[in-house]
């Protein structure tokens, strides 16, 4: 499981400090996040907590170019819709996530739409 991979990674981190490969837990955790956000849930806190985790992982994902496209897909498919959603708490969290991860948005159409929705939220039109 990704939890065991993460523990093993941290235990051996000092030994492999110069290893620049993607930590094994990171890809598995992001996959778990996508799977969980893809499942409908009555409890918005599940999606919010995953969005929080993804936002906090931004500086750890940044060095690994191989993860950038996957993160942009997460932003497009799971975070962006919350900018237009009805739940104000998830909308606020989505705005925060985009603030933490602007470097991962490479698709110009996606970037324009995200900025447009951000302005709408700032003007209280969302």
PDB file of C-alpha atoms in Angstrom:
ATOM      1  CA  UNK A   1       0.000   0.000   0.000  1.00  0.00           C
ATOM      2  CA  UNK A   2       1.062   3.610  -0.457  1.00  0.00           C
ATOM      3  CA  UNK A   3       1.174   4.162   3.334  1.00  0.00           C
ATOM      4  CA  UNK A   4       3.808   1.452   3.754  1.00  0.00           C
ATOM      5  CA  UNK A   5       5.748   2.803   0.760  1.00  0.00           C
ATOM      6  CA  UNK A   6       5.692   6.252   2.342  1.00  0.00           C
ATOM      7  CA  UNK A   7       6.980   4.950   5.681  1.00  0.00           C
ATOM      8  CA  UNK A   8       9.745   2.988   3.939  1.00  0.00           C
ATOM      9  CA  UNK A   9      10.694   6.078   1.942  1.00  0.00           C
ATOM     10  CA  UNK A  10      10.991   8.248   5.046  1.00  0.00           C
ATOM     11  CA  UNK A  11      12.935   5.593   6.949  1.00  0.00           C
ATOM     12  CA  UNK A  12      15.516   5.334   4.160  1.00  0.00           C
ATOM     13  CA  UNK A  13      15.447   9.014   3.150  1.00  0.00           C
ATOM     14  CA  UNK A  14      18.808   9.943   4.690  1.00  0.00           C
ATOM     15  CA  UNK A  15      20.485   7.012   2.945  1.00  0.00           C
ATOM     16  CA  UNK A  16      19.043   8.009  -0.435  1.00  0.00           C
ATOM     17  CA  UNK A  17      19.018  11.781  -0.017  1.00  0.00           C
ATOM     18  CA  UNK A  18      20.607  12.336  -3.418  1.00  0.00           C
ATOM     19  CA  UNK A  19      18.184   9.986  -5.196  1.00  0.00           C
ATOM     20  CA  UNK A  20      16.178  12.176  -7.587  1.00  0.00           C
ATOM     21  CA  UNK A  21      13.618   9.573  -8.653  1.00  0.00           C
ATOM     22  CA  UNK A  22       9.952  10.055  -7.807  1.00  0.00           C
ATOM     23  CA  UNK A  23       9.224   8.715  -4.319  1.00  0.00           C
ATOM     24  CA  UNK A  24       7.151   5.541  -4.726  1.00  0.00           C
ATOM     25  CA  UNK A  25       4.419   6.688  -2.359  1.00  0.00           C
ATOM     26  CA  UNK A  26       3.744   9.917  -4.270  1.00  0.00           C
ATOM     27  CA  UNK A  27       2.327   8.392  -7.462  1.00  0.00           C
ATOM     28  CA  UNK A  28       0.282   5.887  -5.474  1.00  0.00           C
ATOM     29  CA  UNK A  29      -1.098   8.610  -3.218  1.00  0.00           C
ATOM     30  CA  UNK A  30      -2.090  10.798  -6.179  1.00  0.00           C
ATOM     31  CA  UNK A  31      -3.781   7.788  -7.795  1.00  0.00           C
ATOM     32  CA  UNK A  32      -5.652   7.152  -4.550  1.00  0.00           C
ATOM     33  CA  UNK A  33      -6.737  10.813  -4.499  1.00  0.00           C
ATOM     34  CA  UNK A  34      -8.121  10.577  -8.042  1.00  0.00           C
ATOM     35  CA  UNK A  35      -9.961   7.340  -7.272  1.00  0.00           C
ATOM     36  CA  UNK A  36     -11.493   8.793  -4.120  1.00  0.00           C
ATOM     37  CA  UNK A  37     -12.557  12.055  -5.778  1.00  0.00           C
ATOM     38  CA  UNK A  38     -14.079  10.092  -8.675  1.00  0.00           C
ATOM     39  CA  UNK A  39     -16.474   8.331  -6.330  1.00  0.00           C
ATOM     40  CA  UNK A  40     -19.617  10.265  -5.456  1.00  0.00           C
ATOM     41  CA  UNK A  41     -19.872  11.087  -1.778  1.00  0.00           C
ATOM     42  CA  UNK A  42     -22.513  12.775   0.344  1.00  0.00           C
ATOM     43  CA  UNK A  43     -19.803  14.124   2.651  1.00  0.00           C
ATOM     44  CA  UNK A  44     -17.988  17.076   1.064  1.00  0.00           C
ATOM     45  CA  UNK A  45     -15.285  16.861   3.744  1.00  0.00           C
ATOM     46  CA  UNK A  46     -13.746  13.844   2.001  1.00  0.00           C
ATOM     47  CA  UNK A  47     -13.101  15.808  -1.183  1.00  0.00           C
ATOM     48  CA  UNK A  48     -12.020  18.862   0.810  1.00  0.00           C
ATOM     49  CA  UNK A  49      -9.434  16.891   2.762  1.00  0.00           C
ATOM     50  CA  UNK A  50      -8.006  15.415  -0.434  1.00  0.00           C
ATOM     51  CA  UNK A  51      -7.853  18.872  -1.997  1.00  0.00           C
ATOM     52  CA  UNK A  52      -6.012  20.095   1.107  1.00  0.00           C
ATOM     53  CA  UNK A  53      -3.509  17.236   0.887  1.00  0.00           C
ATOM     54  CA  UNK A  54      -2.889  17.848  -2.812  1.00  0.00           C
ATOM     55  CA  UNK A  55      -2.310  21.545  -2.195  1.00  0.00           C
ATOM     56  CA  UNK A  56       0.191  20.834   0.553  1.00  0.00           C
ATOM     57  CA  UNK A  57       2.016  18.361  -1.697  1.00  0.00           C
ATOM     58  CA  UNK A  58       2.661  21.002  -4.389  1.00  0.00           C
ATOM     59  CA  UNK A  59       6.256  21.780  -3.327  1.00  0.00           C
ATOM     60  CA  UNK A  60       7.016  18.054  -3.129  1.00  0.00           C
ATOM     61  CA  UNK A  61       5.559  17.379  -6.586  1.00  0.00           C
ATOM     62  CA  UNK A  62       7.272  20.331  -8.277  1.00  0.00           C
ATOM     63  CA  UNK A  63      10.723  18.695  -8.708  1.00  0.00           C
ATOM     64  CA  UNK A  64       9.219  15.712 -10.570  1.00  0.00           C
ATOM     65  CA  UNK A  65       8.338  16.774 -14.119  1.00  0.00           C
ATOM     66  CA  UNK A  66       6.826  13.335 -14.769  1.00  0.00           C
ATOM     67  CA  UNK A  67       3.990  14.116 -12.321  1.00  0.00           C
ATOM     68  CA  UNK A  68       3.060  17.551 -13.700  1.00  0.00           C
ATOM     69  CA  UNK A  69       0.663  16.367 -16.435  1.00  0.00           C
ATOM     70  CA  UNK A  70      -1.156  14.109 -13.984  1.00  0.00           C
ATOM     71  CA  UNK A  71      -1.519  16.945 -11.503  1.00  0.00           C
ATOM     72  CA  UNK A  72      -2.922  19.218 -14.204  1.00  0.00           C
ATOM     73  CA  UNK A  73      -5.480  16.519 -15.016  1.00  0.00           C
ATOM     74  CA  UNK A  74      -6.432  16.368 -11.333  1.00  0.00           C
ATOM     75  CA  UNK A  75      -6.859  20.139 -11.343  1.00  0.00           C
ATOM     76  CA  UNK A  76      -8.950  20.053 -14.537  1.00  0.00           C
ATOM     77  CA  UNK A  77     -11.118  17.060 -13.738  1.00  0.00           C
ATOM     78  CA  UNK A  78     -11.636  17.306  -9.982  1.00  0.00           C
ATOM     79  CA  UNK A  79     -10.667  20.733  -8.629  1.00  0.00           C
ATOM     80  CA  UNK A  80     -11.847  23.081 -11.410  1.00  0.00           C
ATOM     81  CA  UNK A  81     -15.501  21.930 -11.274  1.00  0.00           C
ATOM     82  CA  UNK A  82     -15.610  23.034  -7.638  1.00  0.00           C
ATOM     83  CA  UNK A  83     -14.939  26.639  -8.720  1.00  0.00           C
ATOM     84  CA  UNK A  84     -18.393  26.510 -10.314  1.00  0.00           C
ATOM     85  CA  UNK A  85     -20.026  24.296  -7.689  1.00  0.00           C
ATOM     86  CA  UNK A  86     -22.660  25.100  -5.084  1.00  0.00           C
ATOM     87  CA  UNK A  87     -20.581  24.319  -2.003  1.00  0.00           C
ATOM     88  CA  UNK A  88     -18.854  27.535  -0.934  1.00  0.00           C
ATOM     89  CA  UNK A  89     -16.405  25.662   1.285  1.00  0.00           C
ATOM     90  CA  UNK A  90     -15.207  23.486  -1.614  1.00  0.00           C
ATOM     91  CA  UNK A  91     -15.109  26.574  -3.829  1.00  0.00           C
ATOM     92  CA  UNK A  92     -12.802  28.293  -1.330  1.00  0.00           C
ATOM     93  CA  UNK A  93     -10.603  25.199  -1.093  1.00  0.00           C
ATOM     94  CA  UNK A  94     -10.416  24.966  -4.903  1.00  0.00           C
ATOM     95  CA  UNK A  95      -9.282  28.602  -5.058  1.00  0.00           C
ATOM     96  CA  UNK A  96      -6.607  27.836  -2.467  1.00  0.00           C
ATOM     97  CA  UNK A  97      -5.406  24.756  -4.394  1.00  0.00           C
ATOM     98  CA  UNK A  98      -5.056  26.789  -7.594  1.00  0.00           C
ATOM     99  CA  UNK A  99      -3.080  29.340  -5.587  1.00  0.00           C
ATOM    100  CA  UNK A 100      -0.715  26.611  -4.410  1.00  0.00           C
ATOM    101  CA  UNK A 101      -0.308  25.014  -7.846  1.00  0.00           C
ATOM    102  CA  UNK A 102      -0.275  27.681 -10.573  1.00  0.00           C
ATOM    103  CA  UNK A 103       2.865  26.243 -12.186  1.00  0.00           C
ATOM    104  CA  UNK A 104       1.051  22.993 -13.027  1.00  0.00           C
ATOM    105  CA  UNK A 105      -1.498  24.688 -15.321  1.00  0.00           C
ATOM    106  CA  UNK A 106       0.037  24.478 -18.803  1.00  0.00           C
ATOM    107  CA  UNK A 107      -3.142  24.318 -20.923  1.00  0.00           C
ATOM    108  CA  UNK A 108      -3.946  27.931 -21.845  1.00  0.00           C
ATOM    109  CA  UNK A 109      -7.711  27.327 -22.070  1.00  0.00           C
ATOM    110  CA  UNK A 110      -7.702  25.771 -18.603  1.00  0.00           C
ATOM    111  CA  UNK A 111      -5.650  28.682 -17.241  1.00  0.00           C
ATOM    112  CA  UNK A 112      -8.014  31.287 -18.715  1.00  0.00           C
ATOM    113  CA  UNK A 113     -11.069  29.488 -17.342  1.00  0.00           C
ATOM    114  CA  UNK A 114      -9.495  29.117 -13.888  1.00  0.00           C
ATOM    115  CA  UNK A 115      -8.527  32.802 -13.734  1.00  0.00           C
ATOM    116  CA  UNK A 116     -11.960  33.841 -15.007  1.00  0.00           C
ATOM    117  CA  UNK A 117     -13.694  31.784 -12.330  1.00  0.00           C
ATOM    118  CA  UNK A 118     -11.314  33.133  -9.696  1.00  0.00           C
ATOM    119  CA  UNK A 119     -12.260  36.705 -10.625  1.00  0.00           C
ATOM    120  CA  UNK A 120     -15.952  35.799 -10.533  1.00  0.00           C
ATOM    121  CA  UNK A 121     -15.491  34.446  -7.026  1.00  0.00           C
ATOM    122  CA  UNK A 122     -13.569  37.559  -5.952  1.00  0.00           C
ATOM    123  CA  UNK A 123     -16.388  39.723  -7.307  1.00  0.00           C
ATOM    124  CA  UNK A 124     -18.918  37.469  -5.548  1.00  0.00           C
ATOM    125  CA  UNK A 125     -20.521  36.453  -8.830  1.00  0.00           C
ATOM    126  CA  UNK A 126     -19.954  32.745  -8.484  1.00  0.00           C
TER     127      UNK A 126
END
